Short mmCIF file of C-alpha atoms in Angstrom, two decimals:
data_model
loop_
_atom_site.label_atom_id
_atom_site.label_comp_id
_atom_site.label_asym_id
_atom_site.label_seq_id
_atom_site.Cartn_x
_atom_site.Cartn_y
_atom_site.Cartn_z
CA MET A 20 50.78 147.82 34.66
CA LYS A 21 49.57 144.67 32.96
CA LYS A 22 46.94 142.65 34.83
CA ILE A 23 46.59 138.90 34.53
CA PRO A 24 43.88 136.52 35.75
CA LEU A 25 45.05 134.26 38.55
CA GLY A 26 44.31 130.74 37.44
CA ASN A 27 40.74 130.29 36.28
CA SER A 28 39.39 132.75 38.82
CA ALA A 29 37.86 136.17 38.18
CA LEU A 30 40.69 137.68 40.22
CA ALA A 31 42.82 139.99 38.06
CA ALA A 32 46.16 141.02 39.57
CA SER A 33 49.27 142.91 38.54
CA ASN A 34 51.75 140.60 36.85
CA ILE A 35 54.39 141.86 39.30
CA ALA A 36 53.72 141.31 43.00
CA LEU A 37 55.52 142.74 46.01
CA GLY A 38 56.92 140.09 48.34
CA CYS A 39 56.67 141.38 51.90
CA MET A 40 59.05 139.02 53.71
CA ARG A 41 61.55 141.77 54.56
CA LEU A 42 58.97 144.25 55.83
CA ALA A 43 59.67 143.00 59.34
CA ASN A 44 62.84 145.10 59.37
CA LYS A 45 61.13 148.29 58.21
CA SER A 46 59.50 151.10 60.14
CA THR A 47 55.88 152.01 59.47
CA ASP A 48 56.98 155.17 57.66
CA GLU A 49 59.31 153.17 55.42
CA ALA A 50 56.55 150.66 54.72
CA VAL A 51 54.18 153.50 53.78
CA THR A 52 56.70 154.72 51.19
CA LEU A 53 57.03 151.20 49.80
CA LEU A 54 53.26 150.78 49.55
CA HIS A 55 52.79 154.09 47.78
CA THR A 56 55.63 153.28 45.38
CA ALA A 57 54.14 149.90 44.55
CA LEU A 58 50.61 151.20 44.07
CA ASP A 59 51.77 154.18 42.02
CA ALA A 60 53.62 151.72 39.75
CA GLY A 61 50.48 149.61 39.37
CA ILE A 62 51.45 146.78 41.74
CA ASP A 63 48.33 145.77 43.65
CA PHE A 64 49.25 142.25 44.81
CA PHE A 65 51.11 141.75 48.11
CA ASP A 66 52.56 138.40 49.14
CA HIS A 67 52.90 137.43 52.82
CA ALA A 68 53.38 134.30 54.93
CA ASP A 69 52.66 133.64 58.57
CA ILE A 70 56.36 132.92 59.19
CA TYR A 71 57.78 136.10 57.64
CA GLY A 72 59.49 137.90 60.48
CA ALA A 73 57.60 135.59 62.86
CA GLY A 74 54.47 137.51 61.88
CA ARG A 75 56.05 140.94 62.15
CA SER A 76 55.96 141.54 58.38
CA GLU A 77 52.17 141.27 58.36
CA GLU A 78 51.92 143.65 61.33
CA VAL A 79 54.12 146.29 59.68
CA PHE A 80 52.09 146.01 56.47
CA ALA A 81 48.83 146.53 58.35
CA ALA A 82 50.23 149.53 60.23
CA ALA A 83 51.38 151.09 56.97
CA VAL A 84 48.01 150.53 55.26
CA HIS A 85 46.26 152.17 58.23
CA GLN A 86 48.66 155.11 58.43
CA ALA A 87 48.45 155.72 54.68
CA GLY A 88 44.67 155.44 54.69
CA ILE A 89 44.70 152.91 51.84
CA ALA A 90 41.33 151.31 51.18
CA ARG A 91 41.24 147.52 51.47
CA ASP A 92 39.69 147.12 48.05
CA ARG A 93 42.81 148.61 46.44
CA LEU A 94 44.88 145.70 47.74
CA LEU A 95 45.07 142.03 46.85
CA ILE A 96 46.57 140.29 49.87
CA GLN A 97 47.98 136.78 49.85
CA SER A 98 49.41 134.83 52.75
CA LYS A 99 50.83 131.34 53.15
CA CYS A 100 50.82 128.73 55.90
CA GLY A 101 52.17 125.28 56.68
CA ILE A 102 55.77 125.88 57.82
CA ARG A 103 56.37 125.42 61.53
CA GLN A 104 59.52 125.25 63.63
CA GLY A 105 61.24 122.11 62.37
CA TYR A 106 58.33 120.58 60.48
CA PHE A 107 55.44 121.17 58.08
CA ASP A 108 51.78 121.12 59.05
CA PHE A 109 48.77 120.96 56.74
CA SER A 110 46.41 119.84 59.48
CA ARG A 111 42.97 121.43 59.56
CA GLN A 112 43.64 122.91 62.97
CA HIS A 113 46.90 124.56 61.95
CA ILE A 114 45.56 125.97 58.67
CA ILE A 115 42.58 127.55 60.44
CA ARG A 116 44.71 128.90 63.28
CA SER A 117 47.32 130.26 60.89
CA VAL A 118 44.76 132.14 58.82
CA GLU A 119 43.12 133.62 61.88
CA GLY A 120 46.53 134.81 63.07
CA SER A 121 47.33 136.36 59.70
CA LEU A 122 43.96 138.12 59.54
CA LYS A 123 44.53 139.61 62.97
CA ARG A 124 48.05 140.78 62.16
CA LEU A 125 47.00 142.14 58.77
CA ASN A 126 43.96 143.84 60.31
CA THR A 127 41.67 142.56 57.59
CA ASP A 128 38.56 140.42 57.44
CA TYR A 129 39.72 138.26 54.54
CA LEU A 130 42.64 137.07 52.43
CA ASP A 131 42.29 137.26 48.69
CA THR A 132 44.43 134.13 48.38
CA LEU A 133 45.89 131.54 50.73
CA LEU A 134 48.71 129.22 49.67
CA LEU A 135 49.98 126.07 51.33
CA HIS A 136 53.62 127.04 51.78
CA ARG A 137 55.77 123.88 51.52
CA PRO A 138 54.67 120.27 50.93
CA ASP A 139 53.74 118.37 54.07
CA ALA A 140 54.76 114.69 53.77
CA LEU A 141 51.99 113.84 56.25
CA VAL A 142 49.27 115.71 54.39
CA GLU A 143 45.74 114.35 54.62
CA PRO A 144 43.73 115.89 51.77
CA ASP A 145 40.45 115.54 53.67
CA GLU A 146 41.79 117.77 56.45
CA VAL A 147 42.94 120.38 53.98
CA ALA A 148 39.52 120.25 52.31
CA GLN A 149 37.75 120.75 55.64
CA ALA A 150 39.92 123.76 56.43
CA PHE A 151 39.41 125.31 52.99
CA ASP A 152 35.63 124.78 53.18
CA GLU A 153 35.45 126.47 56.58
CA LEU A 154 37.60 129.38 55.48
CA GLU A 155 35.64 129.89 52.26
CA THR A 156 32.22 129.59 53.92
CA SER A 157 33.18 132.09 56.63
CA GLY A 158 34.48 134.52 54.01
CA LYS A 159 37.96 134.55 55.52
CA VAL A 160 39.67 133.30 52.32
CA ARG A 161 38.42 133.91 48.79
CA HIS A 162 40.87 131.86 46.71
CA PHE A 163 43.33 129.04 47.34
CA GLY A 164 46.59 127.70 45.94
CA VAL A 165 49.86 125.99 46.77
CA SER A 166 53.54 126.74 46.84
CA ASN A 167 56.56 124.61 45.90
CA GLN A 168 54.45 121.59 44.94
CA HIS A 169 54.74 119.22 41.99
CA PRO A 170 51.79 118.00 39.91
CA LEU A 171 51.09 114.75 41.76
CA GLN A 172 51.05 116.54 45.10
CA ILE A 173 48.50 118.94 43.64
CA ALA A 174 46.50 116.07 42.15
CA LEU A 175 46.45 114.39 45.55
CA LEU A 176 45.00 117.51 47.17
CA LYS A 177 42.38 117.70 44.43
CA THR A 178 41.01 114.29 45.42
CA ALA A 179 39.38 116.09 48.34
CA VAL A 180 39.71 119.85 47.86
CA ARG A 181 36.79 121.21 45.81
CA GLN A 182 38.03 124.80 45.42
CA PRO A 183 40.15 125.60 42.35
CA LEU A 184 43.85 125.81 43.17
CA ILE A 185 44.64 128.94 41.21
CA ALA A 186 48.38 129.43 41.86
CA ASN A 187 51.61 127.60 42.57
CA GLN A 188 54.48 129.71 43.90
CA LEU A 189 57.77 128.28 42.59
CA GLN A 190 61.40 129.37 42.56
CA LEU A 191 62.37 130.67 39.14
CA SER A 192 65.01 133.05 37.89
CA ILE A 193 67.41 133.29 34.96
CA MET A 194 69.92 131.37 37.09
CA HIS A 195 67.43 128.84 38.49
CA THR A 196 65.57 127.20 35.62
CA PRO A 197 65.03 123.48 36.26
CA MET A 198 61.38 123.62 35.15
CA ILE A 199 62.55 125.02 31.80
CA ASP A 200 65.75 122.97 31.45
CA ALA A 201 64.04 119.59 31.61
CA GLY A 202 61.57 120.56 28.91
CA LEU A 203 64.36 121.63 26.55
CA ASN A 204 66.42 118.49 27.11
CA VAL A 205 63.86 115.78 26.51
CA ASN A 206 65.47 112.36 25.99
CA MET A 207 68.97 113.73 26.63
CA THR A 208 71.49 112.29 29.08
CA ASN A 209 72.89 115.55 30.45
CA ALA A 210 72.11 116.92 33.90
CA ALA A 211 69.64 119.45 32.51
CA SER A 212 67.41 116.60 31.33
CA ILE A 213 66.62 115.59 34.92
CA ASP A 214 63.00 116.33 35.75
CA HIS A 215 62.91 117.49 39.37
CA ASP A 216 59.32 118.70 39.50
CA GLY A 217 57.17 116.40 37.39
CA ALA A 218 56.83 118.83 34.48
CA VAL A 219 55.17 121.40 36.72
CA LEU A 220 55.51 124.10 34.07
CA GLU A 221 53.47 122.18 31.52
CA TYR A 222 51.06 120.97 34.21
CA SER A 223 50.41 124.55 35.28
CA ARG A 224 49.63 125.62 31.74
CA LEU A 225 47.37 122.64 31.10
CA ASN A 226 45.47 123.17 34.36
CA ASN A 227 45.33 126.96 34.27
CA MET A 228 47.37 127.49 37.44
CA THR A 229 49.34 130.71 37.66
CA ILE A 230 53.00 130.23 38.47
CA GLN A 231 54.18 132.86 40.94
CA ALA A 232 57.93 133.10 40.46
CA TRP A 233 59.80 133.76 43.69
CA SER A 234 63.44 134.82 44.11
CA PRO A 235 63.68 136.18 40.55
CA PHE A 236 67.24 137.50 41.11
CA GLN A 237 68.73 134.60 43.07
CA TYR A 238 71.06 131.86 41.90
CA GLY A 239 71.08 128.49 43.63
CA PHE A 240 69.04 128.23 46.80
CA PHE A 241 69.57 131.64 48.40
CA ASP A 242 73.24 131.58 47.38
CA GLY A 243 73.08 135.20 46.34
CA VAL A 244 71.96 137.65 43.68
CA PHE A 245 73.30 137.25 40.14
CA LEU A 246 72.80 140.89 39.13
CA ASP A 247 76.13 142.77 39.09
CA ASN A 248 77.80 139.65 40.46
CA PRO A 249 81.37 139.23 39.11
CA ARG A 250 80.85 135.45 39.09
CA PHE A 251 78.55 135.87 36.07
CA PRO A 252 80.22 138.32 33.68
CA LEU A 253 78.64 137.04 30.46
CA LEU A 254 75.14 137.11 31.89
CA ASN A 255 75.50 140.62 33.30
CA ASP A 256 77.07 141.93 30.11
CA THR A 257 74.14 140.50 28.16
CA LEU A 258 71.58 141.95 30.58
CA GLU A 259 73.25 145.36 30.46
CA ARG A 260 73.29 145.43 26.67
CA ILE A 261 69.63 144.46 26.40
CA ALA A 262 68.64 146.82 29.22
CA GLU A 263 70.30 149.70 27.36
CA ARG A 264 68.37 148.73 24.24
CA TYR A 265 65.06 149.10 26.10
CA ASP A 266 66.20 151.95 28.38
CA VAL A 267 65.39 150.03 31.56
CA SER A 268 67.35 148.53 34.46
CA THR A 269 68.96 145.10 34.34
CA ALA A 270 66.56 144.06 37.10
CA ALA A 271 63.66 144.95 34.82
CA ILE A 272 65.14 142.74 32.09
CA ALA A 273 65.49 139.87 34.57
CA VAL A 274 61.80 140.23 35.46
CA ALA A 275 60.80 140.66 31.82
CA TRP A 276 62.64 137.41 31.00
CA ILE A 277 60.24 135.52 33.28
CA LEU A 278 57.19 137.42 32.08
CA ARG A 279 58.08 136.65 28.45
CA HIS A 280 57.22 132.99 28.99
CA PRO A 281 53.76 132.24 27.55
CA ALA A 282 52.66 130.60 30.81
CA SER A 283 51.58 134.11 31.89
CA MET A 284 53.43 134.04 35.20
CA GLN A 285 53.37 136.51 38.06
CA VAL A 286 56.76 137.62 39.39
CA VAL A 287 57.15 138.18 43.14
CA VAL A 288 59.83 140.80 43.76
CA GLY A 289 61.09 141.21 47.30
CA SER A 290 63.01 144.47 47.10
CA MET A 291 62.49 146.96 49.90
CA ASN A 292 64.08 149.76 47.89
CA PRO A 293 61.43 152.12 46.45
CA GLY A 294 63.64 153.14 43.52
CA ARG A 295 64.27 149.52 42.52
CA ILE A 296 60.59 148.66 42.81
CA ALA A 297 59.69 151.51 40.48
CA ALA A 298 62.45 150.49 38.05
CA MET A 299 61.37 146.84 38.03
CA ALA A 300 57.78 147.82 37.31
CA ALA A 301 58.91 148.79 33.80
CA ALA A 302 59.14 145.07 33.03
CA SER A 303 55.38 144.62 33.22
CA GLU A 304 54.65 145.71 29.65
CA LEU A 305 58.08 144.89 28.19
CA ARG A 306 58.11 141.94 25.80
CA LEU A 307 61.52 140.51 24.95
CA ALA A 308 62.13 139.13 21.48
CA ARG A 309 62.41 135.36 21.26
CA GLU A 310 66.08 135.73 20.26
CA GLU A 311 66.76 137.90 23.31
CA TRP A 312 65.08 135.42 25.64
CA TYR A 313 67.25 132.56 24.39
CA GLU A 314 70.37 134.74 24.38
CA ILE A 315 69.87 135.48 28.07
CA TYR A 316 69.18 131.80 28.78
CA ARG A 317 72.45 130.81 27.11
CA ALA A 318 74.36 133.61 28.83
CA ALA A 319 73.31 132.09 32.16
CA GLY A 320 75.42 129.04 31.29
CA ASN A 321 72.80 126.89 29.64
CA THR A 322 73.44 125.02 26.41
CA LEU A 323 70.77 124.06 23.95
CA PRO A 324 70.61 120.43 22.72
#
């Protein structure tokens, strides 16, 4: 599997990551199978958050790692913090407490990366900086990033945070492309020209931040999966035809579509089906032709100016 550097760090990770949100509903034995499948396919990056399954996902992951006897240095583990019941919290106290809770549940001494999960309107960059400094100095977190943030929110953090912010986890799929749409419709008056995120795609490339694409098979905001969905016949026909051309699954083509972008993104897949994980891994080294990429984009209902 292809490895990419995360941001400007020396951390090299698989360009496909396994999102562990749904592990909370799996047994330890099932989680062991998932881990072995991912590692055998070359996936070495595992994405968590303190809120996934109210912490249960991290516990199941740790139990599976222990039962399978997997060495810690074979795994790159990421977690996220900042979402609380009914509000967001980037206070120093909460960040520290959240990381300590994740470390305990994951049964590890350190996180390879920590992301701030959703923007906190009451963020105080100095508090975030204090938390990051403490976590780095203690060795509990090695790298830092954000999630679902636009460029000015990141720039605000950087007024105090001294560590490089190496990743930004953002929603992106063939059927959810606002960061691409706005760039293609510059100076137009159609809906696709609306810039919702402050040109975060271009910002990420200019500032060497890795975009981690979450929900790569969703349309809307958790409205459902577009693959094999009768609501999107043209898209699925196109995916099936191209998948047959490369002898891979349509899911692999959907992942490859994201990976084809020159921003060198990392795709976070959340499947808990070992067969699908193995099938999607084929996307890692697959490079779609430029014509195929645009054909899929148009098949998703987008028009070019």
